[in-house]
Amino acid sequence: MPTEQQISGWGRFPKAQGQQHFYRSESELAALVAEHPHCIARGGGRAYGDSALAGVMLNSKHFNHVRAFDRDSGLITVEAGLILADLLAAFVPQGWIVPVTPGTQFVSIGGMVASDVHGKNHHVDGSFGQHIQSLRIMMADGSIQQCSATDNADLFHATIGGMGLTGIILTVSFRMLPIQSAWIRQETRRCDSLDAVMDEFEQSQHWKYTVAWIDCLSQGENLGRSVLFRGEHASRAELPMPLAERALAPKAKRKLNVPFNFPRGLLNRWTVSAFNEVYFRRAPEKRTDFVDYQSFFYPLDAIHNWNRIYGKKGFVQYQCVIPKAESREALQKLLGLIASAGEGSFLAVLKLFGPQDGLLSFPTEGYTLALDFPAKPSVFALLDRLDQVMLEHHGRIYLTKDARMSAHTLRQSYSELSHWQDIANLYDPKQRWQSEQSSRLGLRQSEPPKEAQNS
Amino acid sequence: MSQNQTALIIGAHSDMARAIANQLASEGYNLQLAARNAQARLARSATDLILRHQGEVNCLELDVAATDSHADFIEQLTPLPDVVVCVAGVMPDQQSAEQDYALAKLMIDTNYAGVVSLFEGLAPRMASRGTGCLVGISSVAGDRGRQKNYIYGSTKAALTTYLSGLRNRLASKGVHVITVKPGFVNTAMTEGMDLPEKLTAEASEVALDISKAIQKQRNIIYSKPIWRLVMLVIKHIPEFIFKKLDI
């Protein structure tokens, strides 16, 4: 019998008490589902907040087989517990990569579906959900349902981005992308202001991958100064000689580790400003080079346990998206608030999304801003002010990053929420799937939870 | 890379065996996976390994505790493997094994007697070929008997001693023998136990350690390496003190 343990998401805030159960087959999972009235699936544990925390967590790490792969079409079927890094390690050398990847490869494929993750190519290829052909799901009554865009379509769309609250994803079938090399031709551009980087994004729509690092502490005319990265998969023919020889198998890089929790206060206005100044000045005004896919997509994965730099009390990540028409004005206000509060983070990212429909999926056409902050009262007060601006400009917050938004904020920002709830209630009338996050936000309830109503 | 080499994994159904199979297949080994009820229990793993690594994978029926069947099993191996990793092992609850000798005997038969029978069958064939590597998964639990799991520990102590002698015998015949002593590993065997994070390895880490040991012809490895130090201390506690401890 598993013991109670203290457990948290990648942000190490909040911490919860719960039991983890592991399963290796569908029949083992069915027995666990029958035994526990309330539970939630847990994969790589890379959701930042409380999305995969609950009193009972069903951990998919051993349910991770590749079941089928068609080398002509690229269609692959995998068990949901498979970690993206393991999939890439096996298939990149064979000339295949995932069509959409988040910023870490330590997520599970099931988590990529439940969060409907986006990547640097969202403006071209949409989110991961748009590449899924079909899903198999264990339902609340222990039965197994297959679904796709044409077959049980409501369940399919409610599960993509559905935070694991429609059932336990068993297998995922999606199309891999053929590649000639594991290298990315990357162009780096320094942009002196928010206006400059937004103009660059507009002009980079034909690039497959775009993303910008943004200096969230600079103020005045430097507000929003950024370094923009654009990338394309390098063809074999364009690679220079030493790289071309190992086109699909770049040498593994040495990994760094953060061996212990850094003391609180190490990251402060001055150290982060200094880091940002150096990072910005070091970036070339314009340069092209070839980088391996790991360095391009997963720069932070090279530092194991980087979440320890925020200390034992953890951190929160704030990621919102603002519709395009209102982005410029809203970003000015958001960055102004963040810079004057002086609570900046190393990792601050700006990205332009393309159009997307979804029920509970995060992306929508517009700019998304992501930053992390140490978890402490002054930060929570700042984030509440950011929420106000975000709501005034019709934005929303990414559930997978969230650990603290209010139930009201959720209801004002996710316009398809009640539609999604109707589908979830149809397939799980007893509301057996529950996470700390779904309880906190009343995700499955038409009204916000009582506490939230009083505040 | 080990193109065209073959590795036999005995007790191929466990988490540890899956991790070792994945590691060796990624290096180019073709695999022979042996377990009880092999076709039913190994089919999913075999497909997974073939799709990931594009090598050959064959599933073979084998009951490690049924020593009568071993001669036939070894006879039908084609080819005779270059590397054999025996992962078979069971660890029922100590108190149950104290009360029910059948459970103690199952440990003795699987963890020790079965391995002896298989390795004794394989050793002369490898010796006459003049190459080969036999890997036995023992345990730090065999380094000293503790009240919490001394029956399991004693089967591993016997295995460690056996592997030491076999290594000595085969050293001049071109066949190498490796003793692997994992500490705590996150697998089905330890699920639900409250294990200290710094002393606990993932199965994939142990698999990588084994792969390096095969390449470098190491004799005895601990995984994680810190366990060598931990067990050095535990082995040197005087018996008159040790017998009163609850560790």
XYZ file of C-alpha atoms in Angstrom:
702
model
C 0.000 0.000 0.000
C 1.605 3.294 -1.006
C 2.418 5.654 1.810
C 1.229 9.244 1.938
C 3.893 11.528 0.617
C 4.415 15.222 0.270
C 4.401 16.028 -3.414
C 4.371 19.073 -5.656
C 4.523 20.075 -9.303
C 7.622 21.388 -11.068
C 7.235 24.817 -9.400
C 7.356 23.140 -5.957
C 4.394 25.283 -4.984
C 1.900 24.316 -3.683
C 2.818 21.123 -1.820
C 0.177 18.478 -1.256
C -0.223 15.183 0.612
C -1.180 12.195 -1.445
C -0.619 8.591 -2.470
C 0.865 7.594 -5.797
C -0.160 4.335 -7.411
C 1.619 2.893 -10.432
C 0.179 0.690 -13.156
C 1.739 -1.369 -15.943
C -1.311 -2.565 -17.852
C -4.854 -1.511 -18.607
C -6.246 -4.162 -16.260
C -4.082 -2.907 -13.376
C -5.316 0.614 -14.065
C -8.950 -0.540 -14.194
C -8.528 -2.104 -10.742
C -7.092 1.151 -9.346
C -9.896 3.204 -10.886
C -12.491 0.853 -9.363
C -10.840 1.146 -5.959
C -10.503 4.937 -5.678
C -13.598 7.133 -5.919
C -11.523 10.237 -6.695
C -8.179 10.426 -8.439
C -6.158 12.115 -11.179
C -3.559 10.863 -13.663
C 0.048 11.992 -13.166
C 2.727 11.774 -15.863
C 6.097 13.522 -15.951
C 5.197 15.830 -13.067
C 6.133 18.898 -15.111
C 2.909 20.858 -14.685
C 4.070 23.784 -12.554
C 1.250 24.069 -10.046
C -1.455 21.707 -8.787
C -2.807 20.247 -12.044
C -1.490 16.736 -11.321
C -1.786 16.791 -7.518
C -4.521 14.951 -5.620
C -5.084 12.694 -2.640
C -4.762 9.757 -5.043
C -2.544 10.050 -8.120
C -2.333 7.311 -10.759
C 1.205 7.552 -12.101
C 1.661 6.454 -15.705
C 5.489 6.208 -15.761
C 5.543 2.432 -16.322
C 2.757 2.526 -18.928
C 5.069 3.807 -21.631
C 5.337 1.395 -24.557
C 5.483 2.396 -28.199
C 2.665 0.292 -29.686
C 2.785 0.944 -33.427
C 4.625 3.060 -35.974
C 4.026 3.389 -39.705
C 7.209 4.491 -41.462
C 5.287 5.621 -44.536
C 2.778 7.952 -42.917
C 4.627 8.723 -39.672
C 1.556 7.687 -37.651
C 2.651 6.515 -34.204
C 0.680 5.041 -31.316
C 2.177 5.284 -27.850
C 1.052 4.667 -24.283
C 0.382 7.929 -22.467
C 3.111 7.509 -19.841
C 5.900 7.604 -22.411
C 8.235 10.507 -21.672
C 8.896 12.757 -24.662
C 12.687 12.535 -24.135
C 12.547 8.738 -24.531
C 10.456 9.031 -27.681
C 12.894 11.531 -29.205
C 15.960 9.517 -28.177
C 14.589 6.563 -30.160
C 13.032 8.310 -33.167
C 15.148 11.374 -33.957
C 18.024 9.090 -35.083
C 15.466 7.385 -37.364
C 14.566 10.777 -38.907
C 11.330 11.613 -37.062
C 10.409 14.304 -34.550
C 7.182 15.311 -32.786
C 5.090 17.853 -34.703
C 4.758 20.106 -31.628
C 6.948 20.195 -28.537
C 6.738 22.134 -25.278
C 9.836 23.727 -23.712
C 10.871 20.617 -21.807
C 11.243 17.033 -23.030
C 10.526 15.535 -19.601
C 6.747 15.662 -20.053
C 4.650 12.578 -20.751
C 2.760 12.250 -24.019
C -0.479 11.970 -22.014
C 0.373 15.259 -20.303
C 0.986 16.849 -23.706
C -2.586 15.919 -24.655
C -4.173 16.938 -21.333
C -2.394 20.321 -21.483
C -2.770 20.620 -25.271
C 0.797 21.918 -25.312
C 2.052 24.479 -27.799
C 5.528 25.092 -29.154
C 7.521 27.685 -31.011
C 5.644 26.726 -34.205
C 2.128 27.441 -32.944
C 1.609 30.207 -35.534
C 2.240 27.628 -38.293
C 1.193 24.237 -36.912
C -1.188 24.944 -34.023
C -1.077 23.031 -30.737
C -0.269 19.337 -30.173
C -3.974 18.482 -30.140
C -4.291 19.388 -33.802
C -1.924 16.547 -34.735
C -3.719 13.807 -32.802
C -5.562 11.264 -34.886
C -7.193 9.292 -32.092
C -7.143 8.623 -28.356
C -8.098 5.696 -26.174
C -9.370 6.713 -22.751
C -10.293 4.856 -19.565
C -13.588 6.283 -18.454
C -14.916 6.803 -14.912
C -16.865 3.517 -15.067
C -13.712 1.574 -16.021
C -14.740 1.095 -19.652
C -12.451 2.088 -22.519
C -13.555 4.577 -25.177
C -11.864 5.310 -28.478
C -12.318 8.810 -29.820
C -11.234 11.039 -32.698
C -12.456 14.124 -34.556
C -15.195 11.992 -36.150
C -15.805 9.319 -33.512
C -17.020 10.439 -30.034
C -15.874 13.872 -31.149
C -17.164 15.638 -28.026
C -15.031 13.428 -25.776
C -12.044 13.894 -28.095
C -12.230 17.699 -28.014
C -12.954 17.858 -24.288
C -9.953 15.621 -23.530
C -7.481 17.697 -25.571
C -6.560 20.408 -23.095
C -8.965 18.834 -20.589
C -6.404 18.552 -17.769
C -7.095 14.838 -17.287
C -10.637 15.539 -16.082
C -12.511 13.471 -18.690
C -10.742 10.166 -18.073
C -7.311 8.567 -18.039
C -5.639 8.773 -21.424
C -4.319 5.312 -22.327
C -2.884 5.634 -25.819
C -2.310 8.518 -28.202
C -2.045 8.208 -32.007
C -0.490 11.139 -33.824
C 1.645 11.926 -36.856
C 5.382 12.401 -36.427
C 7.217 14.917 -38.622
C 9.968 13.602 -40.933
C 13.302 15.432 -40.620
C 16.523 15.237 -42.595
C 18.670 16.350 -39.702
C 18.516 16.913 -35.957
C 19.849 20.433 -36.451
C 18.005 23.738 -36.533
C 19.160 26.692 -38.621
C 18.714 29.444 -36.057
C 18.659 33.168 -36.643
C 19.124 35.434 -33.634
C 18.047 39.094 -33.638
C 18.335 41.700 -30.938
C 15.297 44.004 -30.581
C 15.604 47.221 -28.568
C 11.976 47.593 -27.514
C 8.618 45.879 -27.253
C 7.471 47.550 -30.492
C 10.576 46.326 -32.276
C 10.145 42.690 -31.197
C 6.432 42.690 -32.039
C 7.186 44.028 -35.505
C 9.778 41.278 -35.932
C 7.231 38.621 -34.934
C 4.829 39.969 -37.561
C 7.516 39.780 -40.206
C 8.599 36.274 -39.168
C 5.280 34.521 -39.825
C 6.803 32.377 -42.567
C 9.464 30.960 -40.191
C 8.518 27.605 -38.690
C 9.771 28.378 -35.180
C 9.795 31.776 -33.467
C 10.234 32.774 -29.832
C 11.720 35.697 -27.924
C 13.473 36.045 -24.599
C 12.278 39.270 -23.055
C 13.952 41.447 -20.418
C 11.132 41.959 -17.945
C 13.035 44.413 -15.736
C 14.033 47.075 -18.257
C 11.941 50.240 -18.157
C 11.281 53.428 -20.129
C 12.386 53.336 -23.737
C 14.004 49.908 -23.166
C 10.728 48.391 -21.955
C 10.296 44.972 -23.491
C 13.725 44.757 -25.118
C 14.144 41.232 -26.396
C 16.229 38.681 -28.233
C 14.224 36.969 -30.974
C 15.072 33.453 -32.166
C 13.748 32.071 -35.454
C 14.443 28.577 -36.689
C 13.926 26.035 -39.455
C 14.788 22.336 -39.606
C 18.111 22.198 -41.433
C 18.180 20.031 -44.535
C 21.076 17.592 -44.863
C 22.406 19.498 -47.857
C 22.785 22.818 -46.056
C 24.752 21.426 -43.083
C 28.462 22.236 -42.958
C 30.843 19.273 -42.928
C 31.395 18.086 -39.363
C 27.651 18.386 -38.677
C 26.541 16.712 -41.901
C 28.391 13.537 -40.930
C 26.214 13.169 -37.837
C 23.099 14.784 -39.262
C 20.647 12.794 -37.144
C 22.861 12.062 -34.150
C 24.400 15.165 -32.593
C 26.823 14.433 -29.758
C 25.152 14.400 -26.344
C 25.920 17.506 -24.321
C 27.143 17.354 -20.773
C 24.325 18.067 -18.343
C 24.639 20.415 -15.400
C 22.839 19.879 -12.122
C 21.605 22.179 -9.361
C 22.543 19.934 -6.438
C 20.711 21.782 -3.644
C 18.133 24.488 -2.987
C 19.507 27.960 -3.498
C 18.892 30.364 -0.614
C 15.944 32.712 -1.025
C 17.062 36.167 -2.016
C 19.787 35.032 -4.377
C 17.479 35.991 -7.202
C 16.656 39.620 -6.625
C 16.149 42.809 -8.626
C 19.902 43.420 -8.878
C 21.161 39.957 -9.772
C 18.417 39.419 -12.333
C 18.937 42.897 -13.852
C 22.642 42.198 -14.146
C 21.985 38.831 -15.774
C 19.504 40.384 -18.199
C 21.923 43.174 -19.146
C 24.680 40.675 -19.930
C 22.329 38.334 -21.791
C 20.945 41.156 -23.918
C 24.359 42.715 -24.693
C 25.861 39.335 -25.578
C 23.151 38.647 -28.163
C 24.217 39.600 -31.685
C 22.222 42.170 -33.631
C 21.754 39.504 -36.254
C 23.409 36.091 -36.661
C 22.666 32.690 -38.206
C 24.031 29.387 -36.904
C 23.192 25.701 -36.573
C 22.118 24.397 -33.179
C 21.107 20.849 -32.233
C 17.401 20.331 -31.562
C 17.924 19.777 -27.831
C 19.644 23.140 -27.358
C 17.043 24.863 -29.516
C 13.893 23.401 -27.969
C 15.018 22.539 -24.437
C 17.699 24.977 -23.238
C 16.694 24.551 -19.588
C 16.686 20.741 -19.723
C 20.484 20.989 -19.810
C 20.342 22.052 -16.163
C 18.825 19.272 -14.065
C 16.711 20.437 -11.130
C 16.788 24.072 -12.247
C 13.643 24.580 -10.190
C 15.899 24.549 -7.107
C 17.268 27.997 -7.913
C 14.077 29.472 -6.475
C 14.701 27.780 -3.133
C 12.681 25.402 -1.031
C 9.495 27.469 -1.056
C 9.196 27.150 -4.804
C 8.038 29.443 -7.567
C 5.051 30.155 -9.719
C 5.001 30.574 -13.430
C 2.689 33.190 -14.922
C 1.723 32.585 -18.529
C -1.085 34.520 -20.152
C -2.184 35.158 -23.721
C -3.760 38.421 -24.923
C -5.775 38.613 -28.174
C -3.745 40.192 -30.930
C -5.768 43.400 -31.299
C -5.151 44.277 -27.660
C -1.684 42.756 -27.215
C 0.393 45.891 -27.639
C -1.470 47.922 -25.070
C -1.800 45.050 -22.590
C 1.864 44.020 -22.819
C 2.968 47.621 -22.172
C 0.878 47.636 -18.996
C 1.910 44.137 -17.850
C 5.615 44.734 -18.403
C 5.351 48.144 -16.739
C 3.829 46.572 -13.625
C 6.415 43.767 -13.542
C 9.393 46.059 -14.083
C 8.322 48.518 -11.396
C 7.655 45.699 -8.927
C 11.211 44.470 -9.604
C 10.248 40.816 -9.319
C 11.805 39.540 -12.505
C 12.800 36.087 -13.628
C 15.571 34.697 -15.825
C 13.091 32.895 -17.964
C 10.757 35.401 -19.573
C 9.383 34.396 -22.922
C 7.256 36.153 -25.546
C 5.596 34.365 -28.449
C 2.955 35.089 -31.073
C 0.266 32.395 -31.348
C -1.747 31.701 -34.484
C -5.528 31.207 -34.508
C -6.966 28.246 -32.597
C -10.323 26.941 -31.397
C -10.617 24.720 -28.377
C -12.763 24.087 -25.338
C -10.250 24.321 -22.500
C -7.088 24.715 -24.598
C -4.950 27.707 -23.739
C -3.719 29.113 -27.068
C -5.669 31.742 -28.957
C -4.451 34.162 -31.606
C -2.306 36.768 -29.894
C 0.815 37.274 -27.821
C 1.680 35.027 -24.912
C 3.996 36.091 -22.121
C 5.533 33.601 -19.660
C 7.610 34.424 -16.598
C 8.440 32.833 -13.295
C 8.491 34.386 -9.846
C 9.405 33.112 -6.390
C 6.296 32.036 -4.472
C 5.768 34.752 -1.830
C 3.008 37.166 -0.717
C 4.287 40.243 -2.572
C 4.414 38.215 -5.797
C 0.871 36.932 -5.334
C -0.316 40.543 -4.925
C 1.508 41.488 -8.140
C 0.009 38.537 -10.020
C -3.494 39.568 -8.941
C -2.826 43.002 -10.493
C -1.555 41.315 -13.667
C -4.758 39.259 -13.757
C -6.810 42.468 -13.697
C -4.959 43.833 -16.745
C -5.109 40.458 -18.469
C -8.900 40.267 -17.939
C -9.498 43.847 -19.087
C -7.848 42.869 -22.354
C -9.721 39.559 -22.709
C -6.751 37.305 -22.081
C -6.465 34.002 -20.251
C -4.010 32.014 -18.136
C -2.454 28.621 -18.968
C -3.893 26.064 -16.546
C -0.792 23.880 -16.729
C 1.311 26.723 -15.326
C -1.258 28.003 -12.866
C -1.116 27.540 -9.095
C -3.015 30.577 -7.855
C -5.568 32.200 -10.146
C -9.066 32.708 -8.759
C -12.172 30.771 -9.752
C -13.637 34.075 -10.969
C -10.677 34.786 -13.224
C -11.113 31.350 -14.809
C -14.804 31.976 -15.488
C -14.182 35.391 -17.009
C -11.488 34.145 -19.364
C -12.368 30.657 -20.654
C -15.463 31.338 -22.768
C -16.106 27.676 -23.644
C -15.894 26.493 -20.022
C -19.586 25.636 -19.584
C -19.631 23.771 -22.897
C -16.609 21.739 -21.742
C -18.273 21.118 -18.347
C -21.378 19.705 -20.034
C -19.253 17.157 -21.900
C -17.178 16.288 -18.819
C -20.380 15.763 -16.805
C -21.811 13.549 -19.512
C -18.809 11.192 -19.382
C -18.076 11.508 -15.654
C -21.391 12.300 -13.935
C -20.020 11.459 -10.468
C -17.055 13.808 -10.946
C -14.554 11.102 -10.033
C -11.621 12.813 -11.727
C -10.367 15.548 -9.448
C -7.099 17.390 -8.998
C -6.158 19.983 -6.404
C -6.454 22.492 -9.234
C -9.907 21.371 -10.347
C -11.166 21.645 -6.754
C -9.504 25.021 -6.191
C -10.988 26.487 -9.358
C -14.242 24.559 -9.299
C -13.378 23.513 -12.841
C -16.200 20.988 -12.924
C -18.769 23.253 -11.177
C -20.969 25.757 -12.972
C -20.590 28.181 -10.028
C -17.251 29.098 -8.392
C -16.523 27.298 -5.099
C -18.092 28.947 -2.007
C -14.878 30.365 -0.553
C -14.136 32.074 -3.827
C -17.618 33.616 -3.952
C -17.148 35.286 -0.574
C -13.778 36.788 -1.312
C 27.769 0.127 -30.836
C 27.328 -3.612 -30.578
C 25.996 -4.495 -34.014
C 25.168 -8.165 -34.542
C 25.801 -9.031 -30.917
C 23.071 -10.785 -28.981
C 22.068 -10.341 -25.366
C 19.900 -12.780 -23.417
C 17.846 -11.267 -20.601
C 16.595 -13.771 -18.052
C 13.558 -12.702 -16.047
C 12.664 -10.202 -18.743
C 9.292 -9.105 -17.392
C 10.457 -6.827 -14.559
C 10.942 -3.055 -14.623
C 14.693 -3.556 -14.212
C 14.814 -6.034 -17.100
C 12.863 -3.671 -19.358
C 15.310 -0.870 -18.625
C 18.298 -3.135 -19.328
C 16.719 -4.417 -22.547
C 16.081 -0.861 -23.706
C 19.647 0.192 -22.919
C 21.258 -2.768 -24.697
C 18.932 -2.516 -27.712
C 19.810 1.182 -28.043
C 23.459 0.090 -28.352
C 22.621 -2.257 -31.214
C 22.226 -5.604 -29.432
C 19.687 -8.090 -30.706
C 17.697 -9.447 -27.786
C 16.497 -12.770 -26.457
C 13.913 -12.083 -23.751
C 13.169 -15.015 -21.445
C 10.396 -15.228 -18.861
C 7.497 -17.338 -17.712
C 4.431 -17.015 -19.933
C 6.661 -15.132 -22.351
C 4.381 -14.758 -25.370
C 1.583 -13.167 -23.355
C 3.645 -11.054 -20.994
C 6.491 -9.886 -23.246
C 4.673 -9.131 -26.507
C 4.121 -5.439 -25.694
C 7.751 -4.965 -24.602
C 9.089 -6.764 -27.660
C 7.078 -4.577 -30.052
C 8.226 -1.468 -28.183
C 11.890 -2.483 -28.403
C 11.682 -3.325 -32.115
C 9.980 -0.022 -32.993
C 12.404 2.032 -30.920
C 15.663 0.382 -31.891
C 14.984 -1.600 -35.068
C 16.872 -4.656 -33.829
C 15.736 -8.276 -33.539
C 13.818 -9.309 -30.439
C 12.785 -12.894 -29.647
C 10.636 -13.963 -26.714
C 11.547 -17.278 -25.079
C 9.669 -19.368 -22.534
C 11.642 -19.973 -19.329
C 10.857 -20.733 -15.689
C 14.014 -19.944 -13.708
C 12.873 -22.009 -10.742
C 12.197 -25.084 -12.953
C 15.801 -26.256 -13.265
C 14.794 -29.459 -15.105
C 13.912 -27.386 -18.153
C 17.188 -25.479 -18.315
C 19.260 -27.884 -20.418
C 16.659 -27.780 -23.214
C 16.363 -24.024 -22.916
C 20.099 -23.515 -23.351
C 20.284 -26.074 -26.158
C 17.759 -24.151 -28.299
C 19.423 -20.727 -27.977
C 20.359 -19.520 -31.459
C 22.739 -17.911 -31.496
C 24.472 -18.567 -28.205
C 24.288 -15.042 -26.724
C 27.322 -12.790 -26.328
C 25.957 -11.250 -23.134
C 23.617 -12.813 -20.569
C 21.980 -10.678 -17.903
C 20.063 -12.558 -15.228
C 17.529 -10.206 -13.642
C 15.216 -12.920 -12.275
C 14.521 -12.388 -8.617
C 11.649 -12.323 -6.172
C 11.324 -10.598 -2.815
C 8.177 -11.593 -0.914
C 7.603 -9.931 2.434
C 10.145 -11.158 5.041
C 7.604 -11.920 7.770
C 5.466 -13.984 5.391
C 8.555 -15.935 4.359
C 9.387 -16.620 8.027
C 5.956 -18.177 8.494
C 5.675 -19.954 5.153
C 8.699 -21.929 3.989
C 7.235 -22.188 0.474
C 7.934 -18.459 0.072
C 11.483 -18.813 1.391
C 12.038 -21.714 -0.975
C 10.682 -19.696 -3.913
C 13.377 -17.091 -3.200
C 16.087 -19.711 -2.903
C 14.968 -21.425 -6.123
C 14.600 -18.233 -8.163
C 17.283 -15.932 -6.810
C 19.997 -18.531 -6.317
C 19.463 -22.149 -7.446
C 17.900 -21.213 -10.783
C 20.726 -18.828 -11.640
C 23.351 -21.445 -10.763
C 21.636 -23.974 -12.996
C 21.434 -21.576 -15.953
C 24.932 -20.117 -15.626
C 26.495 -23.582 -15.185
C 24.823 -24.570 -18.435
C 25.959 -21.456 -20.268
C 29.504 -21.227 -18.871
C 31.114 -24.192 -20.679
C 29.576 -23.171 -24.020
C 30.881 -19.633 -23.669
C 34.252 -20.937 -22.453
C 34.659 -23.207 -25.459
C 33.752 -20.311 -27.761
C 36.289 -18.200 -25.873
C 34.110 -15.091 -25.441
C 31.106 -14.002 -23.440
C 29.858 -11.989 -20.539
C 27.632 -13.236 -17.718
C 25.942 -10.600 -15.573
C 24.219 -11.503 -12.314
C 22.024 -9.047 -10.446
C 22.779 -9.546 -6.782
C 21.984 -6.975 -4.101
C 23.482 -4.916 -1.305
C 21.089 -6.947 0.861
C 23.531 -9.843 0.426
C 26.393 -7.932 2.030
C 25.050 -8.425 5.545
C 22.008 -10.177 6.979
C 19.502 -7.855 8.601
C 16.323 -8.887 10.434
C 14.166 -6.985 7.916
C 15.083 -9.140 4.902
C 17.695 -11.767 5.748
C 16.087 -14.613 3.805
C 16.142 -12.583 0.598
C 19.579 -11.232 1.595
C 20.990 -14.728 2.106
C 19.953 -15.796 -1.419
C 21.807 -12.757 -2.750
C 24.846 -13.480 -0.531
C 24.961 -16.972 -2.008
C 24.638 -15.536 -5.509
C 27.452 -13.031 -4.875
C 29.747 -15.815 -3.668
C 28.777 -18.016 -6.618
C 29.488 -15.229 -9.145
C 32.837 -14.536 -7.491
C 33.886 -18.169 -7.923
C 32.551 -18.361 -11.468
C 34.503 -15.227 -12.398
C 37.634 -16.826 -10.999
C 37.016 -20.018 -12.991
C 36.262 -18.291 -16.309
C 38.817 -15.464 -16.144
C 41.360 -17.485 -18.134
C 38.718 -18.653 -20.659
C 37.824 -15.260 -22.143
C 34.499 -15.137 -20.348
C 33.800 -12.239 -18.039
C 31.494 -12.304 -15.005
C 29.936 -9.167 -13.512
C 28.269 -8.888 -10.112
C 25.785 -6.032 -9.909
C 24.713 -4.867 -6.466
C 21.899 -2.361 -6.723
C 20.722 -0.564 -3.608
C 17.194 0.785 -3.610
C 15.673 0.960 -7.078
C 12.292 2.466 -8.000
C 10.559 -0.633 -9.384
C 7.490 -2.741 -8.754
C 9.524 -4.634 -6.111
C 9.883 -1.524 -3.947
C 6.579 0.193 -4.674
C 4.933 1.660 -1.611
C 8.184 1.629 0.383
C 9.346 4.968 1.732
C 12.830 5.101 0.166
C 15.457 7.795 0.763
C 15.752 9.861 -2.417
C 19.553 10.173 -2.444
C 20.060 6.403 -2.142
C 17.383 5.388 -4.647
C 18.135 4.823 -8.330
C 15.813 4.649 -11.308
C 15.933 1.341 -13.207
C 17.329 3.229 -16.218
C 20.339 4.383 -14.147
C 21.119 0.818 -13.091
C 20.786 -0.255 -16.733
C 23.290 2.378 -17.816
C 25.709 1.293 -15.069
C 25.436 -2.313 -16.270
C 26.076 -1.308 -19.866
C 29.223 0.582 -18.848
C 30.363 -2.370 -16.722
C 30.026 -4.680 -19.740
C 32.035 -2.310 -21.946
C 34.734 -1.744 -19.344
C 34.779 -5.348 -18.040
C 34.177 -4.299 -14.466
C 33.911 -7.078 -11.848
C 31.654 -5.805 -9.080
C 29.562 -2.685 -9.348
C 27.292 -0.941 -6.886
C 24.407 1.123 -8.224
C 24.255 3.864 -7.042
C 28.014 3.947 -6.317
C 27.379 5.533 -2.877
C 26.177 2.088 -1.754
C 29.747 0.760 -1.813
C 30.515 3.194 0.984
C 27.262 2.596 2.852
C 27.801 -1.180 2.821
C 31.455 -0.811 3.793
C 30.309 0.880 6.987
C 27.492 -1.605 7.609
C 29.782 -4.614 7.054
C 32.241 -3.310 9.647
C 29.841 -2.803 12.520
C 30.856 -5.438 15.128
C 28.356 -8.265 15.418
C 27.732 -7.736 19.152
C 26.488 -4.234 18.324
C 24.888 -5.111 14.979
C 22.630 -7.783 16.485
C 20.922 -5.152 18.631
C 20.347 -2.678 15.833
C 17.075 -2.128 14.028
C 18.208 -1.175 10.528
